[in-house]
Amino acid sequence: MLRRLWILLIFLGAFAPGAAANAPLLLTLPIYTDSLASDWQNWSWGTTLNFNAADPVSGLPDRAISVQYTNNWGGLSLRHEAIPVTAYDTLRFAIHGGGVGGQIIQVLLQTSDGGGEQPPVALNQYLPPGGVPASAWAEVAIPLADLLADPAPSFARITWHNDSGGANAAFYLDDIRLTAPDPAPPQLTIHSAQGIRRLPTALYGSNAAYWNGNIHADADLVAKVAASGITVLRYPGGSSSDEYHWAQWDPGAANNAWAMNTTEFVSLLQATNTQGLFTANFGSGSAAEAAAWVQFTNVTHNWNIRRWEIGNEIYGSWETSWTHDGTAYMQGDATHDGANAFCAAMKAVDPTIEVGIVGALNATEYNGWGLAVLSNASDCIDFYVIHYYALPPGNTSYQQLLQDPPSHWPAILAEVRTMLATYAPSRHLEIVADEYNAYYTEPEELQLQTVNLLFLADTLGQLIQGGVAAANQWDIVNGLSSNGGDYGLLLNWDSYRRTPGYFSFPLWRQMGDMLLALDNSANAATTFSAYAALANDGLTILAINKTDQALAATLNLQDFAPSGSGVAYVAAGASLSATSVSYNGNASPPVNLGSVPPLPVSGVASTFTYSFAPFSVTTLRLAGAPTCAWSDVDCDGATQLDDITALAGRWGSHEGDIGWNARFDHDADGALTVVDVQAAAAQWTP
């Protein structure tokens, strides 16, 4: 699917020292609790270790780390991706001296994997008199300020170092963790009269590759996709799109028992009530082949596949393609059709389709790919495709994954919009993000854990807030990676079990269709993020609690009259590493999530408090109505001439600004134009 080395370069820069967050992410970062947390590694030396030792007091099933230094330089050293020094304030753990006690130990931090040793501190000064106790546990709390003598933005290793001058008796450690101060309760102000944009249903998409097998015939999978709220499925799948010649598979061929052809894929769309997004084979195909596919789907059959793109990641050397040059991709050469020719041939068959081109995230990467394709795009082209994955393989940092959506998507989309405005100013091309997820290759186990639920929900919020026209997570079914992860929302190696990330879609589908302006006092990247929207029956709020404590947020509903009640839809995990979540309090939710009643919310007022569960995504639906109409710009209770004047002025000075478009986009075409001003004027009655 993806083999993008450039993302590794992005992240080497994005998370370099100096990019650290200024507020805590997790109130507790587990290091060892009966087992070593998956994002920590053992880099010890000169020790005999057992990470699965029985607790010396309680025995099984409790576990601890047994540590015995074998020389005077021994050390238990645990390593993590760089941790911002501002994220936590205390190292906490329990220590047991075995039958002897009295071990002499130093604790120190390192600011890098191979250096940056900070001055060690003697453990005994944080213990009761007598030091490490024999035959008993003692709790230890060491302020990080005591361990960081030198100014540094982050640290990477924690070491318990032998200071006795030789080998000594074994001791035990357990419940090792970093803790942060409790954050201030979030304050949310929802501006019900300030619409940002409409929420097109095409945002709730995923991918379904032809090599997924005959998933269209699996009743359990079909039921789970239908219940997810996913609205669009992209086909035939990532890099394989540029090796896929559709007519070799459709109608059915004897050798396709392992695959899913166009006819079978459309049956999946119909069974799940989803739309299709098709990727034409650019790398080894032709404009005529793509046009014939449009003929097959939209003329020979009335399947109404509206959105098509030309090729997949053609800029990359990992793709099967005759060119990786942006200009050649658009213009073609003497023996190959370019994307402009593809588009013309496809629209000659069905002028109603929308056609997109492969895009890059900025004007310089891949030898200026973005500049080249936009400068050479014909008027036929309708949208610009981007792909983004947050982490390289091997990075198992919960912090970096959770911080990524609000930390990177705003800048990415701003850069893309700058490119569109600079190199295709008259085109008004839409942005389609039809591949996104956590890892660009070889996903880690984090993909199967609660952390990915929070990550995907926040990513969807950023795509919606950033004005993306359509988006597709990769993917509904994939396969187990060598790292123990899987991109799929459903696991084909585990009876199509739903991963926590699956639940991000039904929670977003409970939201309204008009995104609203929202002020959030919390740090969205590290603690608590939130989004709000108007629905036909009231106000909706989706909030993501990234901490291990319930957060009591105060909600201030401006220009909205609540009726006093509401409901909550909640997916929550016991920890970030949990591989299952509860839904509305049900630990084993049925396939039909609609049969799980939402949780009641009472006491809803213009200002009220709601407690968001730890490690959760919550959608609140609050009954009531806005106190002013969309055309009443100043919310004075009537649509008057000053409102029309203000609307026209804002249209003129904010064209293309998504902060205004949705509220005044009367014809819902995604842009604020003179048509909308005229419509507003026609509705105004003096």
XYZ file of C-alpha atoms in Angstrom, residues 5-686:
682
model
C 10.390 7.068 3.385
C 9.683 10.790 3.315
C 7.324 10.493 6.273
C 10.212 9.246 8.361
C 12.031 12.462 7.516
C 8.984 14.510 8.466
C 8.811 12.874 11.850
C 12.487 13.165 12.570
C 11.888 16.882 12.311
C 8.395 17.083 13.714
C 9.346 15.499 17.004
C 12.871 16.813 17.354
C 13.793 18.558 20.608
C 12.000 21.867 20.736
C 8.770 20.500 19.289
C 7.648 19.155 22.659
C 4.207 20.046 23.959
C 3.921 22.477 26.845
C 1.171 20.648 28.722
C 0.756 17.098 30.011
C -0.590 14.484 27.658
C -1.417 11.501 29.856
C -1.917 12.103 33.528
C -0.160 8.773 33.980
C 2.302 7.269 31.494
C 2.625 3.580 32.422
C 6.099 2.060 32.205
C 5.679 -1.268 34.005
C 2.454 -2.605 35.524
C 2.769 -6.402 35.674
C 4.421 -6.147 32.246
C 6.566 -3.650 30.368
C 4.400 -1.193 28.424
C 4.609 -1.711 24.669
C 6.167 1.700 24.018
C 9.116 1.053 26.350
C 12.193 -1.078 25.603
C 14.702 -2.812 27.870
C 18.214 -1.357 27.296
C 19.797 -2.706 30.484
C 23.302 -4.069 31.118
C 25.178 -5.890 33.849
C 21.989 -7.281 35.377
C 19.998 -10.459 35.627
C 16.403 -9.490 34.891
C 13.012 -11.159 34.969
C 10.142 -8.979 33.752
C 7.660 -11.697 34.680
C 8.680 -12.441 38.276
C 5.987 -13.311 40.763
C 5.195 -10.559 43.251
C 7.313 -11.440 46.323
C 4.404 -10.653 48.638
C 1.199 -11.650 46.873
C 2.610 -14.154 44.378
C 0.580 -15.014 41.286
C -1.051 -13.550 39.323
C 0.685 -10.280 40.196
C 4.033 -9.709 38.458
C 7.103 -7.554 39.088
C 10.573 -6.936 37.658
C 13.252 -8.917 39.446
C 16.617 -7.089 39.249
C 19.991 -8.438 40.354
C 23.146 -6.504 39.515
C 25.967 -8.779 38.387
C 28.698 -6.119 38.614
C 29.275 -2.689 40.052
C 28.312 -0.980 36.765
C 25.006 -2.785 36.263
C 21.872 -0.873 35.433
C 18.201 -1.473 34.709
C 17.619 0.975 31.853
C 14.262 1.521 30.147
C 14.011 3.468 26.901
C 11.167 5.413 25.251
C 10.756 7.784 22.334
C 11.663 11.320 23.467
C 9.360 12.454 26.284
C 8.857 16.227 26.709
C 10.198 17.378 30.051
C 7.074 19.525 30.435
C 4.735 16.552 30.055
C 5.276 14.955 33.490
C 6.576 16.050 36.854
C 7.172 12.870 38.888
C 8.670 9.385 38.471
C 6.793 6.924 40.694
C 7.393 3.245 41.412
C 7.219 0.590 44.109
C 10.383 -1.202 45.294
C 10.824 -4.383 47.338
C 14.219 -5.414 48.710
C 13.603 -9.162 48.659
C 14.689 -11.030 51.773
C 17.749 -8.831 52.305
C 16.956 -5.206 51.453
C 19.346 -2.321 51.780
C 20.421 -2.230 48.111
C 22.330 0.949 47.192
C 20.802 2.353 44.009
C 21.039 5.556 41.997
C 18.366 6.800 39.592
C 19.227 8.880 36.546
C 17.781 10.141 33.272
C 19.358 10.399 29.832
C 18.217 13.018 27.348
C 19.116 10.855 24.334
C 19.451 7.188 23.524
C 23.231 7.210 23.721
C 24.130 10.143 25.926
C 22.976 13.174 27.834
C 23.359 11.479 31.225
C 21.986 13.668 33.995
C 23.562 13.631 37.475
C 22.263 10.572 39.360
C 20.333 10.902 42.600
C 20.540 8.487 45.513
C 17.339 6.480 45.847
C 17.620 6.308 49.638
C 16.770 9.992 50.035
C 13.262 9.213 48.732
C 12.796 6.222 51.055
C 12.115 5.934 54.787
C 15.105 5.489 57.098
C 16.817 2.196 56.401
C 16.535 2.502 52.615
C 15.150 -0.264 50.439
C 13.047 -2.392 52.817
C 13.453 -6.133 53.228
C 10.364 -8.288 52.666
C 8.120 -5.291 52.061
C 7.064 -2.838 49.349
C 7.772 0.901 49.564
C 6.350 3.632 47.354
C 8.810 6.067 45.756
C 8.106 9.472 44.193
C 11.031 11.368 42.639
C 10.356 14.830 41.171
C 11.722 15.003 37.637
C 13.216 18.360 38.540
C 15.604 16.462 40.824
C 16.674 14.255 37.916
C 17.152 16.992 35.305
C 20.069 19.227 36.199
C 20.740 20.404 32.642
C 18.244 22.286 30.473
C 16.773 19.813 27.995
C 13.489 19.674 26.066
C 13.063 15.906 26.490
C 14.451 12.715 27.926
C 14.596 9.178 26.546
C 15.893 6.779 29.202
C 15.384 6.042 32.909
C 18.055 3.996 34.688
C 18.271 2.356 38.123
C 22.048 2.113 38.549
C 24.083 -0.058 40.938
C 25.936 2.091 43.476
C 27.023 -0.654 45.893
C 30.409 -1.388 44.368
C 29.637 -4.967 43.413
C 26.978 -7.589 42.874
C 24.072 -7.597 45.313
C 20.868 -9.384 46.218
C 17.861 -9.233 43.907
C 15.211 -6.562 44.426
C 11.856 -5.974 42.764
C 10.185 -3.044 40.987
C 6.519 -2.621 40.055
C 3.951 0.042 39.142
C 6.564 2.196 37.441
C 4.995 5.287 35.897
C 5.383 8.948 35.110
C 2.673 11.224 36.436
C 1.595 14.750 35.620
C -0.348 17.388 37.523
C -4.080 17.213 37.058
C -5.119 19.558 34.238
C -7.582 22.336 34.826
C -11.149 21.274 33.947
C -11.801 22.037 30.261
C -13.980 25.014 29.427
C -15.888 24.675 26.136
C -17.751 27.560 24.528
C -19.898 26.517 21.565
C -20.934 29.304 19.197
C -24.215 28.017 17.813
C -24.630 31.002 15.484
C -21.185 30.611 13.902
C -21.287 27.797 11.404
C -17.902 26.808 9.978
C -18.890 24.348 7.265
C -21.314 21.630 6.333
C -20.259 18.070 7.060
C -20.445 16.164 3.763
C -21.142 12.485 4.298
C -18.231 11.643 1.980
C -15.918 12.386 4.919
C -16.808 9.102 6.585
C -15.045 6.828 4.120
C -12.710 3.855 4.183
C -10.913 1.623 1.664
C -11.777 -1.875 0.436
C -9.100 -3.419 -1.765
C -9.853 -5.984 -4.463
C -7.405 -8.376 -2.796
C -9.474 -8.310 0.399
C -11.064 -11.457 -1.012
C -14.756 -12.010 -1.429
C -15.722 -9.946 1.574
C -18.900 -8.897 -0.188
C -20.225 -12.413 0.479
C -19.470 -12.451 4.217
C -22.695 -11.609 6.049
C -20.933 -10.742 9.322
C -18.542 -8.306 7.668
C -21.327 -6.720 5.636
C -23.409 -6.218 8.776
C -20.495 -4.631 10.649
C -19.634 -2.254 7.811
C -23.293 -1.276 7.481
C -23.529 -0.628 11.231
C -20.328 1.446 11.308
C -21.783 4.473 9.549
C -19.095 4.366 6.856
C -20.475 6.078 3.762
C -17.839 5.626 1.024
C -15.490 2.786 0.081
C -12.485 3.334 -2.175
C -11.532 0.621 -4.686
C -9.500 -1.272 -5.938
C -6.918 -0.380 -3.286
C -3.740 1.648 -2.851
C -0.656 0.747 -4.851
C -2.396 -2.258 -6.388
C -4.673 0.173 -8.254
C -1.885 0.807 -10.778
C -1.521 -2.893 -11.458
C -5.249 -3.633 -11.689
C -6.844 -4.041 -15.120
C -10.513 -4.175 -14.310
C -11.694 -5.979 -17.448
C -9.455 -8.964 -16.653
C -11.579 -9.525 -13.579
C -15.043 -8.477 -14.732
C -17.198 -10.319 -15.408
C -15.935 -13.090 -13.131
C -12.893 -15.071 -14.176
C -11.889 -18.537 -13.036
C -8.796 -17.256 -11.235
C -10.467 -14.628 -9.067
C -11.714 -16.786 -6.214
C -9.335 -14.892 -3.892
C -10.307 -11.427 -5.163
C -13.258 -9.078 -5.535
C -14.069 -7.743 -8.997
C -16.049 -4.622 -9.841
C -19.419 -6.353 -9.911
C -18.741 -7.988 -6.555
C -17.475 -4.736 -5.074
C -20.621 -2.913 -6.169
C -22.656 -5.619 -4.459
C -20.713 -4.740 -1.281
C -21.582 -1.069 -1.788
C -25.243 -1.924 -2.212
C -25.326 -4.267 0.777
C -23.690 -1.664 3.051
C -25.495 1.383 1.579
C -22.198 3.060 0.719
C -20.914 5.005 -2.270
C -17.814 4.121 -4.302
C -14.635 6.033 -5.050
C -12.703 4.348 -7.885
C -8.992 4.661 -8.671
C -8.227 4.288 -12.375
C -5.040 2.441 -13.338
C -2.644 5.155 -14.452
C 0.655 3.365 -13.921
C 0.087 0.530 -16.389
C -3.272 1.496 -17.897
C -4.658 3.966 -20.411
C -7.323 6.614 -20.827
C -9.326 4.208 -22.987
C -9.255 1.538 -20.266
C -10.438 4.048 -17.649
C -13.195 5.344 -19.932
C -14.358 1.777 -20.567
C -14.574 1.268 -16.800
C -16.805 4.338 -16.498
C -18.903 2.939 -19.341
C -19.205 -0.401 -17.531
C -20.200 1.084 -14.159
C -22.323 4.085 -15.108
C -23.744 3.301 -18.559
C -23.847 -0.447 -19.071
C -24.912 -0.642 -15.441
C -26.574 2.172 -13.570
C -24.240 1.984 -10.583
C -23.639 5.735 -10.412
C -19.980 5.806 -9.351
C -19.600 9.557 -9.052
C -16.025 10.115 -7.845
C -12.898 8.822 -9.640
C -9.176 9.474 -9.218
C -6.343 8.854 -11.654
C -3.664 6.628 -10.163
C -2.306 6.168 -6.661
C 0.790 7.965 -5.302
C 2.367 8.145 -8.766
C 5.077 10.412 -7.343
C 6.563 7.462 -5.420
C 9.253 5.083 -6.639
C 7.365 2.278 -4.876
C 4.490 2.630 -7.373
C 4.149 0.646 -10.570
C 4.136 3.496 -13.095
C 5.808 4.540 -16.328
C 6.589 7.943 -14.769
C 7.077 9.557 -11.377
C 7.283 13.091 -12.802
C 4.404 15.485 -12.134
C 4.373 17.163 -15.539
C 4.509 13.844 -17.402
C 1.751 12.522 -15.147
C -0.535 15.348 -16.257
C 0.518 15.721 -19.906
C 1.587 12.189 -20.861
C 4.167 11.483 -23.538
C 4.296 10.038 -27.044
C 3.223 6.576 -25.901
C 1.347 7.186 -22.634
C -1.804 9.112 -21.761
C -1.559 11.795 -19.101
C -4.101 12.485 -16.360
C -5.695 15.286 -18.420
C -6.363 12.795 -21.233
C -7.723 10.277 -18.729
C -10.149 12.862 -17.386
C -11.331 13.953 -20.833
C -11.945 10.367 -21.953
C -13.789 9.452 -18.756
C -16.038 12.530 -18.795
C -16.790 11.961 -22.471
C -18.553 8.812 -21.286
C -20.229 10.378 -18.245
C -19.928 14.163 -17.863
C -21.458 14.035 -14.365
C -18.533 12.295 -12.673
C -15.868 14.090 -10.618
C -12.234 13.309 -11.396
C -9.244 13.839 -9.118
C -5.469 13.828 -9.485
C -2.666 12.585 -7.239
C -1.373 15.402 -5.047
C 1.495 16.035 -2.639
C 1.418 17.761 0.738
C 3.577 20.727 -0.259
C 5.118 22.371 -3.308
C 8.618 20.934 -2.954
C 8.383 17.249 -2.029
C 8.852 14.636 -4.733
C 10.711 17.061 -6.980
C 7.957 19.664 -6.901
C 5.166 17.214 -7.694
C 2.367 19.395 -6.336
C 3.470 22.463 -8.287
C 3.804 20.442 -11.502
C 0.441 18.720 -11.387
C -1.490 21.859 -10.441
C 0.263 24.012 -13.042
C -0.561 21.475 -15.756
C -4.059 20.462 -14.676
C -6.792 21.063 -17.237
C -10.228 22.449 -16.434
C -11.483 18.879 -16.457
C -9.972 18.128 -13.029
C -12.239 18.479 -9.971
C -10.254 17.495 -6.902
C -6.756 17.071 -5.481
C -5.892 13.880 -3.570
C -3.592 13.724 -0.549
C -2.417 10.833 1.632
C -1.007 11.127 5.150
C 0.141 8.620 7.763
C 1.336 9.788 11.148
C 4.142 7.462 12.233
C 6.972 5.384 10.800
C 7.186 1.698 11.746
C 8.875 1.055 15.052
C 7.539 4.235 16.658
C 5.237 3.103 19.448
C 4.798 6.439 21.212
C 1.243 6.956 22.408
C 2.043 10.641 22.908
C 3.124 11.241 19.342
C 0.120 9.428 17.903
C -2.380 11.336 20.031
C -0.718 14.691 19.417
C -0.538 14.243 15.670
C -4.034 15.231 14.396
C -4.276 18.724 15.938
C -0.524 19.276 15.652
C -0.108 18.468 11.951
C -3.367 18.559 9.977
C -3.924 22.346 10.260
C -0.465 23.021 8.824
C -0.823 20.353 6.132
C -4.159 21.690 4.920
C -2.963 25.298 5.042
C 0.000 24.327 2.848
C -2.223 22.463 0.400
C -4.641 25.402 0.177
C -1.739 27.742 -0.458
C -0.644 25.509 -3.344
C -4.152 25.421 -4.783
C -4.488 29.197 -4.534
C -1.035 29.788 -6.031
C -0.895 27.275 -8.861
C -4.580 26.713 -9.687
C -6.266 29.917 -8.502
C -9.300 29.718 -10.776
C -10.021 26.025 -10.319
C -11.571 25.842 -6.814
C -10.348 22.254 -6.534
C -11.646 20.225 -3.620
C -9.261 18.360 -1.309
C -9.799 14.623 -0.869
C -7.745 12.700 1.718
C -8.483 9.174 0.564
C -5.787 7.434 2.620
C -4.935 8.144 6.246
C -4.082 6.127 9.336
C -1.375 5.810 11.972
C 1.501 4.010 10.176
C 2.632 4.359 6.571
C 3.887 0.754 6.530
C 4.097 -2.248 8.876
C 1.607 -1.007 11.479
C 2.409 -1.572 15.131
C 0.091 -3.016 17.776
C -1.070 0.527 18.578
C -3.344 0.232 15.525
C -5.359 -2.398 17.398
C -5.629 -0.467 20.649
C -7.783 2.225 22.209
C -5.190 4.844 21.308
C -6.163 4.402 17.648
C -9.825 5.093 18.449
C -8.818 8.464 19.904
C -6.413 9.130 17.031
C -8.931 8.326 14.265
C -11.726 10.321 15.913
C -9.450 13.349 16.261
C -8.174 12.936 12.693
C -11.725 12.957 11.363
C -12.406 16.112 13.351
C -9.365 17.845 11.891
C -10.271 16.810 8.336
C -13.804 18.109 8.827
C -12.637 21.324 10.462
C -10.036 21.818 7.744
C -12.553 21.775 4.916
C -11.625 18.467 3.292
C -14.395 17.394 0.906
C -13.976 13.638 1.365
C -11.765 11.261 3.338
C -11.067 7.529 3.464
C -9.355 5.696 6.305
C -7.084 2.818 5.258
C -8.895 0.338 5.465
C -11.836 -1.869 6.492
C -9.897 -5.155 6.150
C -6.164 -5.597 5.690
C -4.086 -8.258 7.482
C -1.689 -8.872 10.349
C 1.691 -7.160 9.973
C 5.065 -8.499 11.093
C 4.886 -5.946 13.934
C 1.636 -7.356 15.284
C -0.551 -4.543 13.946
C -3.263 -4.306 11.321
C -4.696 -1.362 9.398
C -8.162 -2.903 9.311
C -11.158 -1.691 11.252
C -12.184 -5.356 11.100
C -9.663 -8.160 11.629
C -9.893 -10.884 8.997
C -7.652 -13.142 11.110
C -9.939 -12.850 14.144
C -13.477 -13.441 12.866
C -13.741 -9.829 11.698
C -13.463 -8.570 15.254
C -14.026 -4.816 15.498
C -10.954 -2.873 16.597
C -11.382 0.154 18.874
C -10.803 2.438 15.859
C -13.996 1.106 14.264
C -16.087 2.995 16.808
C -14.804 6.406 15.689
C -17.189 6.244 12.733
C -20.514 5.571 14.498
C -19.626 8.254 17.038
C -18.976 10.846 14.317
C -22.145 9.806 12.498
C -24.118 10.896 15.570
C -22.961 14.460 14.917
C -24.996 17.143 13.182
C -24.340 18.398 9.665
C -23.134 21.960 10.360
C -19.774 22.305 12.102
C -19.732 25.133 14.655
C -17.039 27.383 16.048
C -15.841 26.158 19.438
C -13.404 27.546 22.021
C -11.547 24.950 24.084
C -9.419 25.945 27.071
C -7.675 22.556 27.171
C -4.658 21.571 25.112
C -6.247 19.683 22.214
C -2.999 17.986 21.265
C -2.219 16.622 24.688
C -5.299 16.470 26.884
C -8.785 17.052 25.493
C -10.070 17.921 22.029
C -13.636 18.768 21.032
C -15.849 19.563 18.033
C -19.438 20.818 17.815
C -22.185 20.796 15.202
C -25.835 21.661 14.697
C -28.306 18.875 14.041
C -31.966 19.061 13.061
C -32.979 18.317 16.638
C -30.348 20.260 18.548
C -26.665 20.612 19.248
C -23.995 17.916 19.144
C -20.527 17.825 20.699
C -17.824 15.215 20.116
C -15.066 15.216 22.723
C -11.894 13.130 23.046
C -10.451 12.639 26.529
C -6.799 11.635 26.097
C -6.124 11.291 29.821
C -6.567 8.497 32.337
C -8.955 10.516 34.501
C -12.524 11.661 34.038
C -12.549 15.322 32.995
C -15.445 17.455 34.192
C -15.838 20.012 31.402
C -17.961 23.128 31.641
C -19.998 23.661 28.470
C -21.210 27.132 27.588
C -23.866 27.021 24.844
C -24.101 30.408 23.157
C -27.087 31.402 20.990
C -28.771 28.085 21.770
C -31.835 27.319 23.883
C -31.470 23.813 25.379
C -34.519 21.832 26.449
C -32.776 20.443 29.532
C -31.927 16.933 28.409
C -29.724 14.985 26.069
C -27.995 11.682 25.467
C -24.390 10.527 25.255
C -22.790 7.961 22.955
C -19.504 6.824 24.498
C -16.698 4.485 23.426
C -14.082 4.063 26.148
C -11.079 1.840 26.805
C -9.679 0.747 30.148
C -6.251 1.946 28.971
C -4.621 3.275 25.824
C -3.333 -0.235 25.130
C -6.716 -1.924 25.600
C -7.709 -3.893 22.492
C -11.441 -3.580 23.153
C -13.736 -0.752 24.210
C -17.138 -0.458 25.784
C -19.914 1.274 23.863
C -22.509 3.132 25.917
C -21.375 1.065 28.876
C -21.753 -2.274 27.063
C -18.459 -4.188 27.196
C -19.535 -6.519 24.357
C -21.691 -4.383 22.082
C -23.761 -6.236 19.479
C -23.281 -5.715 15.760
C -26.372 -3.522 15.694
C -25.118 -0.600 17.749
C -28.514 1.013 17.443
C -29.801 -1.569 19.909
C -27.458 -0.232 22.615
C -29.303 2.706 24.181
C -27.316 5.928 24.675
C -26.589 7.178 28.167
C -29.004 9.825 29.492
C -27.734 13.341 30.128
C -29.721 15.562 32.469
C -29.402 19.091 33.733
C -28.510 20.528 30.323
C -28.578 24.317 30.518
C -26.929 27.224 28.759
C -23.981 26.487 31.039
C -23.581 23.032 32.567
C -20.931 20.464 33.471
C -20.433 17.016 31.992
C -17.838 14.424 33.013
C -16.044 12.793 30.077
C -14.762 9.282 30.791
C -11.016 8.481 30.703
C -9.583 7.374 27.341
C -12.882 7.965 25.583
C -14.638 9.469 22.620
C -18.044 10.893 23.522
C -20.772 12.357 21.348
C -23.344 14.441 23.213
C -26.688 15.137 21.548
C -28.401 18.015 23.327
C -32.019 18.767 22.533
C -32.967 22.366 21.779
C -32.722 24.970 19.039
C -30.544 27.927 17.992
C -31.892 31.283 19.062
C -31.276 32.957 15.695
C -31.607 31.952 12.058
C -28.626 31.449 9.749
C -29.535 34.584 7.793
C -29.730 36.707 10.960
C -26.053 37.614 10.910
C -26.129 39.848 13.993
C -28.569 37.560 15.869
C -30.897 40.463 16.694
C -34.012 38.397 16.034
C -34.761 39.486 12.470
C -33.194 39.195 9.038
C -32.832 42.787 7.913
C -30.942 44.838 5.376
C -27.897 45.057 7.620
C -27.697 41.254 7.660
C -27.721 41.070 3.870
C -25.092 43.817 3.686
C -22.934 41.992 6.218
C -23.384 38.738 4.347
C -22.376 40.313 1.050
C -19.388 42.005 2.672
C -18.216 38.803 4.237
C -18.631 36.992 0.967
C -16.465 39.562 -0.772
C -13.712 39.638 1.835
C -13.744 36.006 2.867
C -14.136 34.110 -0.374
C -12.688 30.651 0.130
C -12.549 31.095 3.913
C -14.125 27.980 5.365
C -14.836 29.903 8.549
C -17.726 31.596 6.745
C -18.642 29.320 3.897
C -20.935 26.815 5.559
C -23.120 29.246 7.446
C -23.898 31.250 4.326
C -23.605 28.466 1.766
C -27.296 28.506 0.893
C -27.055 26.089 -2.022
C -24.674 23.757 -0.103
C -22.161 23.560 -2.931
C -19.211 23.929 -0.573
C -18.353 27.523 -1.539
C -19.726 30.973 -0.769
C -20.622 32.675 -4.047
C -22.839 35.457 -5.299
C -25.582 32.844 -5.747
C -25.734 32.513 -1.961
C -25.938 36.278 -1.475
C -28.760 36.481 -4.008
C -30.563 33.617 -2.282
C -30.266 35.352 1.057
C -31.546 38.597 -0.418
C -34.497 36.797 -1.980
C -35.460 35.387 1.413
C -35.249 38.731 3.157
C -38.576 40.476 3.624
C -38.377 44.207 4.495
